mmCIF file of C-alpha atoms (C1' of nucleotides) in Angstrom:
data_model
loop_
_atom_site.group_PDB
_atom_site.id
_atom_site.type_symbol
_atom_site.label_atom_id
_atom_site.label_comp_id
_atom_site.label_asym_id
_atom_site.label_seq_id
_atom_site.Cartn_x
_atom_site.Cartn_y
_atom_site.Cartn_z
ATOM 1 C CA UNK A 239 19.915 -15.063 13.218
ATOM 2 C CA UNK A 240 16.943 -13.752 11.270
ATOM 3 C CA UNK A 241 14.194 -11.535 12.660
ATOM 4 C CA UNK A 242 10.873 -11.897 10.850
ATOM 5 C CA UNK A 243 7.854 -9.738 11.710
ATOM 6 C CA UNK A 244 4.237 -9.466 10.582
ATOM 7 C CA UNK A 245 2.152 -6.294 10.812
ATOM 8 C CA UNK A 246 -1.302 -5.318 9.607
ATOM 9 C CA UNK A 247 -0.457 -1.687 9.000
ATOM 10 C CA UNK A 248 -3.941 -0.488 7.929
ATOM 11 C CA UNK A 249 -2.839 1.698 4.991
ATOM 12 C CA UNK A 250 0.887 1.991 4.362
ATOM 13 C CA UNK A 251 0.528 5.556 3.076
ATOM 14 C CA UNK A 252 -1.209 6.691 6.265
ATOM 15 C CA UNK A 253 1.373 4.843 8.381
ATOM 16 C CA UNK A 254 4.732 5.794 6.851
ATOM 17 C CA UNK A 255 5.944 7.757 9.868
ATOM 18 C CA UNK A 256 5.186 4.854 12.230
ATOM 19 C CA UNK A 257 6.585 2.241 9.837
ATOM 20 C CA UNK A 258 9.904 4.033 9.318
ATOM 21 C CA UNK A 259 10.276 4.674 13.060
ATOM 22 C CA UNK A 260 9.507 1.034 13.879
ATOM 23 C CA UNK A 261 11.876 -0.296 11.179
ATOM 24 C CA UNK A 262 14.697 1.831 12.557
ATOM 25 C CA UNK A 263 13.989 0.976 16.200
ATOM 26 C CA UNK A 264 13.507 -2.787 15.800
ATOM 27 C CA UNK A 265 15.554 -3.592 12.657
ATOM 28 C CA UNK A 266 13.655 -6.644 11.387
ATOM 29 C CA UNK A 267 15.284 -8.597 8.533
ATOM 30 C CA UNK A 268 11.913 -9.454 6.988
ATOM 31 C CA UNK A 269 8.544 -7.719 7.354
ATOM 32 C CA UNK A 270 5.221 -9.198 6.226
ATOM 33 C CA UNK A 271 2.689 -6.398 5.787
ATOM 34 C CA UNK A 272 -1.086 -6.561 5.389
ATOM 35 C CA UNK A 273 -3.754 -4.003 4.475
ATOM 36 C CA UNK A 274 -1.390 -1.746 2.554
ATOM 37 C CA UNK A 275 -4.545 -0.414 0.836
ATOM 38 C CA UNK A 276 -2.989 0.866 -2.378
ATOM 39 C CA UNK A 277 -2.065 -0.079 -5.918
ATOM 40 C CA UNK A 278 1.498 -1.154 -6.597
ATOM 41 C CA UNK A 279 2.211 2.137 -8.403
ATOM 42 C CA UNK A 280 1.043 4.052 -5.309
ATOM 43 C CA UNK A 281 3.323 2.112 -2.939
ATOM 44 C CA UNK A 282 5.886 4.343 -1.153
ATOM 45 C CA UNK A 283 8.962 2.339 -2.156
ATOM 46 C CA UNK A 284 11.703 4.924 -1.783
ATOM 47 C CA UNK A 285 11.819 5.741 1.952
ATOM 48 C CA UNK A 286 11.713 2.002 2.745
ATOM 49 C CA UNK A 287 14.400 1.154 0.196
ATOM 50 C CA UNK A 288 16.517 3.933 1.708
ATOM 51 C CA UNK A 289 16.574 1.875 4.942
ATOM 52 C CA UNK A 290 18.054 -1.051 3.018
ATOM 53 C CA UNK A 291 14.970 -3.121 2.198
ATOM 54 C CA UNK A 292 13.980 -4.943 -0.966
ATOM 55 C CA UNK A 293 10.230 -4.886 -1.566
ATOM 56 C CA UNK A 294 7.646 -7.213 -3.135
ATOM 57 C CA UNK A 295 4.072 -5.919 -3.379
ATOM 58 C CA UNK A 296 0.697 -7.403 -4.258
ATOM 59 C CA UNK A 297 -1.475 -4.290 -4.371
ATOM 60 C CA UNK A 298 -5.136 -3.437 -4.783
ATOM 61 C CA UNK A 299 -7.063 -0.176 -4.873
ATOM 62 C CA UNK A 300 -8.486 0.918 -1.484
ATOM 63 C CA UNK A 301 -8.714 -2.508 0.133
ATOM 64 C CA UNK A 302 -6.471 -5.385 1.203
ATOM 65 C CA UNK A 303 -2.937 -5.378 -0.243
ATOM 66 C CA UNK A 304 0.047 -7.354 1.089
ATOM 67 C CA UNK A 305 3.791 -6.826 0.867
ATOM 68 C CA UNK A 306 7.136 -8.301 1.855
ATOM 69 C CA UNK A 307 10.123 -6.184 2.921
ATOM 70 C CA UNK A 308 13.507 -7.870 3.193
ATOM 71 C CA UNK A 309 17.109 -6.822 3.688
ATOM 72 C CA UNK A 310 18.189 -9.908 1.738
ATOM 73 C CA UNK A 311 17.040 -10.442 -1.886
ATOM 74 C CA UNK A 312 13.457 -11.613 -2.425
ATOM 75 C CA UNK A 313 13.130 -14.565 -4.810
ATOM 76 C CA UNK A 314 10.385 -16.683 -6.396
ATOM 77 C CA UNK A 315 7.506 -14.311 -5.621
ATOM 78 C CA UNK A 316 3.957 -15.728 -5.844
ATOM 79 C CA UNK A 317 0.945 -13.391 -5.759
ATOM 80 C CA UNK A 318 -2.435 -14.836 -4.820
ATOM 81 C CA UNK A 319 -3.253 -17.938 -2.794
ATOM 82 C CA UNK A 320 -2.908 -21.040 -4.998
ATOM 83 C CA UNK A 321 -6.190 -22.908 -5.331
ATOM 84 C CA UNK A 322 -8.403 -19.921 -4.483
ATOM 85 C CA UNK A 323 -10.552 -18.124 -7.058
ATOM 86 C CA UNK A 324 -10.203 -14.492 -6.030
ATOM 87 C CA UNK A 325 -8.967 -11.177 -7.355
ATOM 88 C CA UNK A 326 -8.346 -9.782 -3.861
ATOM 89 C CA UNK A 327 -4.746 -9.042 -2.836
ATOM 90 C CA UNK A 328 -4.537 -11.138 0.320
ATOM 91 C CA UNK A 329 -1.547 -13.429 -0.200
ATOM 92 C CA UNK A 330 2.064 -13.022 -1.280
ATOM 93 C CA UNK A 331 4.771 -15.643 -0.902
ATOM 94 C CA UNK A 332 8.494 -15.580 -1.571
ATOM 95 C CA UNK A 333 11.806 -17.209 -0.735
ATOM 96 C CA UNK A 334 14.449 -15.307 1.228
ATOM 97 C CA UNK A 335 17.701 -17.202 1.609
ATOM 98 C CA UNK A 336 16.702 -20.622 2.923
ATOM 99 C CA UNK A 337 13.374 -19.453 4.377
ATOM 100 C CA UNK A 338 10.035 -19.414 2.566
ATOM 101 C CA UNK A 339 7.763 -16.647 3.833
ATOM 102 C CA UNK A 340 4.203 -15.522 3.163
ATOM 103 C CA UNK A 341 2.224 -12.431 4.094
ATOM 104 C CA UNK A 342 -1.403 -13.417 4.602
ATOM 105 C CA UNK A 343 -4.525 -11.330 5.065
ATOM 106 C CA UNK A 344 -7.430 -13.636 5.873
ATOM 107 C CA UNK A 345 -10.854 -12.090 5.109
ATOM 108 C CA UNK A 346 -12.498 -10.509 8.152
ATOM 109 C CA UNK A 347 -15.788 -12.282 7.444
ATOM 110 C CA UNK A 348 -18.025 -9.300 8.248
ATOM 111 C CA UNK A 349 -20.672 -11.270 10.190
ATOM 112 C CA UNK A 350 -21.340 -14.926 10.915
ATOM 113 C CA UNK A 351 -23.535 -16.435 8.201
ATOM 114 C CA UNK A 352 -22.862 -13.807 5.531
ATOM 115 C CA UNK A 353 -21.412 -14.467 2.085
ATOM 116 C CA UNK A 354 -18.158 -12.873 3.268
ATOM 117 C CA UNK A 355 -18.069 -15.291 6.198
ATOM 118 C CA UNK A 356 -18.338 -18.208 3.772
ATOM 119 C CA UNK A 357 -15.462 -16.695 1.783
ATOM 120 C CA UNK A 358 -13.408 -16.533 4.955
ATOM 121 C CA UNK A 359 -13.935 -20.244 5.590
ATOM 122 C CA UNK A 360 -13.114 -20.983 1.938
ATOM 123 C CA UNK A 361 -9.897 -18.998 2.321
ATOM 124 C CA UNK A 362 -8.891 -21.169 5.289
ATOM 125 C CA UNK A 363 -9.625 -24.290 3.280
ATOM 126 C CA UNK A 364 -7.373 -23.189 0.412
ATOM 127 C CA UNK A 365 -4.735 -22.024 2.883
ATOM 128 C CA UNK A 366 -4.755 -25.381 4.671
ATOM 129 C CA UNK A 367 -4.335 -27.186 1.369
ATOM 130 C CA UNK A 368 -1.476 -24.935 0.257
ATOM 131 C CA UNK A 369 0.270 -25.142 3.635
ATOM 132 C CA UNK A 370 0.080 -28.948 3.453
ATOM 133 C CA UNK A 371 1.859 -28.729 0.083
ATOM 134 C CA UNK A 372 4.533 -26.393 1.448
ATOM 135 C CA UNK A 373 5.030 -28.582 4.520
ATOM 136 C CA UNK A 374 5.789 -31.535 2.228
ATOM 137 C CA UNK A 375 8.862 -29.617 0.977
ATOM 138 C CA UNK A 376 10.476 -29.853 4.426
ATOM 139 C CA UNK A 377 11.680 -26.243 4.313
ATOM 140 C CA UNK A 378 11.905 -23.531 6.936
ATOM 141 C CA UNK A 379 8.636 -21.725 6.355
ATOM 142 C CA UNK A 380 7.196 -18.660 8.135
ATOM 143 C CA UNK A 381 3.589 -17.805 7.276
ATOM 144 C CA UNK A 382 2.736 -14.551 9.010
ATOM 145 C CA UNK A 383 -0.315 -12.410 8.855
ATOM 146 C CA UNK A 384 -3.656 -11.171 10.055
ATOM 147 C CA UNK A 385 -5.554 -14.448 10.368
ATOM 148 C CA UNK A 386 -8.610 -12.656 11.775
ATOM 149 C CA UNK A 387 -9.121 -15.439 14.346
ATOM 150 C CA UNK A 388 -8.456 -15.522 18.067
ATOM 151 C CA UNK A 389 -7.541 -19.225 18.284
ATOM 152 C CA UNK A 390 -8.711 -19.852 21.871
ATOM 153 C CA UNK A 391 -10.481 -18.094 24.723
ATOM 154 C CA UNK A 392 -7.029 -17.246 26.084
ATOM 155 C CA UNK A 393 -6.652 -14.943 23.073
ATOM 156 C CA UNK A 394 -9.710 -12.817 23.870
ATOM 157 C CA UNK A 395 -10.087 -10.143 26.558
ATOM 158 C CA UNK A 396 -13.647 -11.249 27.353
ATOM 159 C CA UNK A 397 -14.267 -14.862 26.207
ATOM 160 C CA UNK A 398 -17.861 -14.875 27.395
ATOM 161 C CA UNK A 399 -18.702 -11.822 25.321
ATOM 162 C CA UNK A 400 -17.000 -13.336 22.272
ATOM 163 C CA UNK A 401 -18.715 -16.720 22.377
ATOM 164 C CA UNK A 402 -20.033 -17.272 18.857
ATOM 165 C CA UNK A 403 -18.891 -13.807 17.834
ATOM 166 C CA UNK A 404 -16.909 -12.969 14.696
ATOM 167 C CA UNK A 405 -13.160 -13.634 15.162
ATOM 168 C CA UNK A 406 -13.815 -16.247 17.867
ATOM 169 C CA UNK A 407 -16.593 -18.480 16.501
ATOM 170 C CA UNK A 408 -16.154 -22.283 16.483
ATOM 171 C CA UNK A 409 -16.156 -22.360 12.657
ATOM 172 C CA UNK A 410 -13.394 -19.770 12.352
ATOM 173 C CA UNK A 411 -11.386 -21.462 15.088
ATOM 174 C CA UNK A 412 -11.762 -24.781 13.258
ATOM 175 C CA UNK A 413 -10.372 -23.085 10.147
ATOM 176 C CA UNK A 414 -7.334 -21.853 12.058
ATOM 177 C CA UNK A 415 -6.921 -25.170 13.872
ATOM 178 C CA UNK A 416 -6.815 -26.995 10.522
ATOM 179 C CA UNK A 417 -3.566 -25.124 9.785
ATOM 180 C CA UNK A 418 -2.055 -26.377 13.049
ATOM 181 C CA UNK A 419 -3.378 -29.867 12.351
ATOM 182 C CA UNK A 420 -1.583 -29.774 8.999
ATOM 183 C CA UNK A 421 1.649 -29.315 10.948
ATOM 184 C CA UNK A 422 2.165 -25.579 11.363
ATOM 185 C CA UNK A 423 3.232 -24.224 14.762
ATOM 186 C CA UNK A 424 1.821 -21.043 16.332
ATOM 187 C CA UNK A 425 5.105 -19.341 17.267
ATOM 188 C CA UNK A 426 3.761 -17.321 20.162
ATOM 189 C CA UNK A 427 1.853 -20.290 21.563
ATOM 190 C CA UNK A 428 4.971 -22.430 21.310
ATOM 191 C CA UNK A 429 6.847 -20.043 23.595
ATOM 192 C CA UNK A 430 3.929 -19.121 25.835
ATOM 193 C CA UNK A 431 1.599 -22.127 26.189
ATOM 194 C CA UNK A 432 -2.005 -21.481 27.036
ATOM 195 C CA UNK A 433 -1.591 -23.248 30.360
ATOM 196 C CA UNK A 434 1.060 -20.700 31.256
ATOM 197 C CA UNK A 435 3.723 -23.337 31.862
ATOM 198 C CA UNK A 436 6.391 -21.205 30.173
ATOM 199 C CA UNK A 437 5.332 -17.913 31.684
ATOM 200 C CA UNK A 438 2.381 -17.859 34.004
ATOM 201 C CA UNK A 439 1.869 -14.118 33.873
ATOM 202 C CA UNK A 440 2.230 -13.530 30.160
ATOM 203 C CA UNK A 441 -1.358 -14.038 29.136
ATOM 204 C CA UNK A 442 -2.511 -11.324 31.497
ATOM 205 C CA UNK A 443 -0.037 -8.789 30.203
ATOM 206 C CA UNK A 444 -1.005 -6.075 27.761
ATOM 207 C CA UNK A 445 1.640 -7.335 25.333
ATOM 208 C CA UNK A 446 -0.366 -10.467 24.701
ATOM 209 C CA UNK A 447 -2.911 -9.030 22.251
ATOM 210 C CA UNK A 448 -2.197 -7.906 18.687
ATOM 211 C CA UNK A 449 -5.332 -5.900 17.862
ATOM 212 C CA UNK A 450 -7.493 -3.385 19.682
ATOM 213 C CA UNK A 451 -10.566 -1.855 18.017
ATOM 214 C CA UNK A 452 -10.303 1.883 17.358
ATOM 215 C CA UNK A 453 -13.704 2.328 18.996
ATOM 216 C CA UNK A 454 -14.778 2.763 22.591
ATOM 217 C CA UNK A 455 -11.274 3.270 23.957
ATOM 218 C CA UNK A 456 -10.464 -0.418 23.522
ATOM 219 C CA UNK A 457 -6.700 0.050 23.756
ATOM 220 C CA UNK A 458 -6.881 2.139 26.928
ATOM 221 C CA UNK A 459 -9.061 -0.584 28.496
ATOM 222 C CA UNK A 460 -6.852 -3.315 26.998
ATOM 223 C CA UNK A 461 -9.881 -4.809 25.283
ATOM 224 C CA UNK A 462 -7.758 -6.661 22.755
ATOM 225 C CA UNK A 463 -7.596 -9.878 20.766
ATOM 226 C CA UNK A 464 -4.703 -11.985 19.479
ATOM 227 C CA UNK A 465 -5.575 -12.377 15.799
ATOM 228 C CA UNK A 466 -2.178 -11.795 14.131
ATOM 229 C CA UNK A 467 0.035 -14.854 14.051
ATOM 230 C CA UNK A 468 3.314 -16.307 12.867
ATOM 231 C CA UNK A 469 2.843 -19.923 11.800
ATOM 232 C CA UNK A 470 6.039 -21.937 11.432
ATOM 233 C CA UNK A 471 6.867 -25.182 9.678
ATOM 234 C CA UNK A 472 8.493 -27.749 12.001
ATOM 235 C CA UNK A 473 11.880 -26.902 10.469
ATOM 236 C CA UNK A 474 11.384 -23.205 11.292
ATOM 237 C CA UNK A 475 9.988 -24.077 14.709
ATOM 238 C CA UNK A 476 13.150 -26.063 15.456
ATOM 239 C CA UNK A 477 15.134 -22.886 14.740
ATOM 240 C CA UNK A 478 12.861 -20.605 16.812
ATOM 241 C CA UNK A 479 14.844 -18.595 19.367
ATOM 242 C CA UNK A 480 12.298 -16.058 20.587
ATOM 243 C CA UNK A 481 8.968 -14.466 19.755
ATOM 244 C CA UNK A 482 7.250 -11.280 20.828
ATOM 245 C CA UNK A 483 4.670 -8.597 20.254
ATOM 246 C CA UNK A 484 5.617 -4.921 19.805
ATOM 247 C CA UNK A 485 2.819 -3.188 21.700
ATOM 248 C CA UNK A 486 4.357 0.300 21.572
ATOM 249 C CA UNK A 487 3.250 1.376 18.059
ATOM 250 C CA UNK A 488 -0.404 1.104 19.157
ATOM 251 C CA UNK A 489 0.227 4.057 21.508
ATOM 252 C CA UNK A 490 1.890 6.245 18.868
ATOM 253 C CA UNK A 491 0.177 9.067 16.987
ATOM 254 C CA UNK A 492 -2.244 7.851 14.272
ATOM 255 C CA UNK A 493 -1.717 4.148 15.026
ATOM 256 C CA UNK A 494 -2.759 1.071 13.101
ATOM 257 C CA UNK A 495 -5.307 -0.916 15.113
ATOM 258 C CA UNK A 496 -2.880 -3.903 14.884
ATOM 259 C CA UNK A 497 0.675 -4.213 16.247
ATOM 260 C CA UNK A 498 3.687 -6.176 14.943
ATOM 261 C CA UNK A 499 4.407 -9.773 15.964
ATOM 262 C CA UNK A 500 7.990 -10.963 15.474
ATOM 263 C CA UNK A 501 10.203 -13.998 15.873
ATOM 264 C CA UNK A 502 13.911 -14.726 15.801
ATOM 265 C CA UNK A 503 15.068 -17.811 13.923
ATOM 266 C "C1'" DA B 33 -29.392 -4.241 19.497
ATOM 267 C "C1'" DT B 34 -27.121 -0.241 17.948
ATOM 268 C "C1'" DG B 35 -23.254 2.292 16.939
ATOM 269 C "C1'" DG B 36 -19.100 3.545 18.327
ATOM 270 C "C1'" DT B 37 -13.619 4.877 14.882
ATOM 271 C "C1'" DA B 38 -10.482 4.820 11.011
ATOM 272 C "C1'" DG B 39 -9.012 4.633 5.974
ATOM 273 C "C1'" DA B 40 -9.816 5.214 1.010
ATOM 274 C "C1'" DA B 41 -12.130 7.986 -1.671
ATOM 275 C "C1'" DA B 42 -15.669 10.689 -2.959
ATOM 276 C "C1'" DG B 43 -20.665 6.666 -2.834
ATOM 277 C "C1'" DT B 44 -20.443 4.224 0.954
ATOM 278 C "C1'" DC B 45 -17.740 0.060 1.848
ATOM 279 C "C1'" DT B 46 -14.735 -2.524 4.777
ATOM 280 C "C1'" DA B 47 -12.941 -3.693 9.019
#
DNA sequence: ATGGTAGAAAGTCTA
């Protein structure tokens, strides 16, 4: 059994207390981190290594930054999304045992119609192409990250309000859907279908969302979105035992605005 | 519609 989690930590240096607590409490085998927000030489390796993790980092000053933590050795590390012209640290991929993993930080997109929004759509295009390549290998593959898209209205606390809004627009959803069309499986959706057939009550539970804005008391009102996802290749999906969202860290002192999503293979 | 909060870093920029 292998527990793999993804977490947009919103600055690893500001979040060390929460990260170490969460690692000790939940003992994931692999962690895919986003928004570490520091250069590789600034990364706080030691306290994480002391808990038994190997670490691979793709860092950047102030913004972005992705990393992989793993109890087992990390092999064949790739930094940067193949096929995308960009200097931003938004993609790191590696092989751990028989599983290929990636930590992905899709651009936020700022506002619909902006240059950054176009870059977000371009990122999805390159990601779709690369995922299609990886899928052709027939491996167990877990691509986790902050995709910055709520795939359906079921993933938004107020669908009406989010119609044609950033994170829920048809264009962004088409970008995310293209990954599923290529053959990837949304792990949480696989276990908790939108129609509620697996668990009728789950979509109304607070655990369902992965991000709550810092502003306007969003967490207290449960005004959240599900924008962090674990996408699995069919071979990984066949091995999927369970999936969940760790809501607790959002209520801790100095929280990230995102919470971890995990799966057991 | 605006601006609300948080992080990095010292200006605002990004989310």
